[in-house]
Coordinates of C-alpha atoms in Angstrom, one line a residue:
M1 CA -38.8 -85.4 24.4
P2 CA -38.4 -81.7 23.8
G3 CA -36.0 -81.5 26.8
L4 CA -33.9 -84.3 25.3
L5 CA -33.7 -82.5 22.0
R6 CA -32.8 -79.3 23.7
G7 CA -30.0 -81.1 25.6
V8 CA -28.7 -82.7 22.4
A9 CA -28.7 -79.3 20.6
R10 CA -26.9 -77.6 23.5
T11 CA -24.3 -80.4 23.5
A12 CA -23.9 -80.1 19.8
A13 CA -23.5 -76.3 20.0
I14 CA -20.9 -76.6 22.8
A15 CA -19.0 -79.3 20.9
G16 CA -19.0 -77.2 17.7
T17 CA -17.8 -74.1 19.5
A18 CA -15.0 -76.1 21.2
T19 CA -14.0 -77.6 17.8
A20 CA -13.9 -74.2 16.2
V21 CA -11.8 -72.7 19.0
S22 CA -9.5 -75.7 19.0
G23 CA -9.0 -75.3 15.3
R24 CA -8.1 -71.6 15.6
V25 CA -5.6 -72.4 18.4
Q26 CA -4.0 -75.1 16.2
R27 CA -3.8 -72.7 13.2
R28 CA -2.2 -70.0 15.3
Q29 CA 0.3 -72.4 16.8
A30 CA 1.1 -73.8 13.4
E31 CA 1.7 -70.2 12.0
K32 CA 3.8 -69.3 15.0
F33 CA 6.0 -72.4 14.6
A34 CA 6.2 -72.0 10.8
Q35 CA 7.4 -68.4 11.3
R36 CA 9.9 -69.5 14.0
D37 CA 11.2 -72.3 11.7
A38 CA 11.6 -69.9 8.8
N39 CA 13.6 -67.5 11.0
I40 CA 15.9 -70.3 12.2
Y41 CA 16.4 -71.4 8.6
A42 CA 17.2 -67.9 7.4
Q43 CA 19.7 -67.4 10.2
R44 CA 21.4 -70.7 9.4
E45 CA 21.5 -69.9 5.7
Q46 CA 23.0 -66.5 6.5
A47 CA 25.7 -68.1 8.7
Y48 CA 26.5 -70.6 6.1
E49 CA 26.8 -68.0 3.4
Q50 CA 29.2 -66.0 5.6
Q51 CA 31.4 -69.0 6.2
V52 CA 31.4 -70.2 2.6
A53 CA 31.5 -66.9 0.6
P54 CA 35.1 -66.0 1.3
Q55 CA 36.3 -69.5 0.5
A56 CA 34.2 -69.8 -2.6
A57 CA 35.7 -66.9 -4.5
P58 CA 38.2 -68.3 -6.9
A59 CA 41.4 -66.4 -7.6
P60 CA 41.5 -64.9 -11.0
A61 CA 43.3 -67.0 -13.5
P62 CA 46.7 -65.6 -14.6
A63 CA 46.8 -64.4 -18.2
P64 CA 48.3 -67.0 -20.5
A65 CA 52.0 -66.2 -21.2
G66 CA 51.3 -66.3 -25.0
D67 CA 48.9 -63.3 -24.8
D68 CA 51.5 -61.3 -22.7
K69 CA 54.2 -62.1 -25.2
L70 CA 51.9 -61.1 -28.1
D71 CA 51.1 -57.8 -26.4
Q72 CA 54.8 -57.1 -25.8
L73 CA 55.7 -57.9 -29.4
Q74 CA 52.9 -55.7 -30.7
K75 CA 54.2 -52.8 -28.6
L76 CA 57.7 -53.5 -29.8
G77 CA 56.5 -53.4 -33.4
D78 CA 54.8 -50.1 -32.8
L79 CA 58.0 -48.6 -31.4
K80 CA 59.9 -49.9 -34.5
A81 CA 57.2 -48.5 -36.8
Q82 CA 57.4 -45.1 -35.1
G83 CA 61.2 -45.1 -35.6
I84 CA 62.0 -45.2 -31.9
L85 CA 63.8 -48.6 -32.3
T86 CA 66.3 -49.6 -34.9
D87 CA 66.1 -53.0 -36.6
A88 CA 68.9 -54.3 -34.4
E89 CA 67.3 -53.1 -31.2
F90 CA 63.9 -54.5 -32.4
E91 CA 65.5 -58.0 -33.1
A92 CA 67.4 -58.0 -29.8
Q93 CA 64.2 -57.1 -27.8
K94 CA 62.1 -59.6 -29.8
A95 CA 64.6 -62.4 -29.0
K96 CA 64.4 -61.6 -25.3
I97 CA 60.6 -61.6 -25.3
L98 CA 60.4 -64.9 -27.1
A99 CA 63.1 -66.5 -24.9
G100 CA 61.6 -65.3 -21.7

């Protein structure tokens, strides 16, 4: 009977060692494949960003015409207030701005 127990114990030790080694190999392979998949994903993401980025940038919206006219009228008013423009010149320029 002691020989039988020794054989069973030896088999259990070998099986346990084999299981442990197999588990380590599987973990290493899983880590390796996970790293490879992460690299592939990063490369694809970078390629996608390079393709989409130039297309995604919207053109700046043009300033509304009302704001431009308002700025021009304010500048015109400043010129009149400084005495650079006469009343007639001011009215003529103001009509052009409002008509344009």
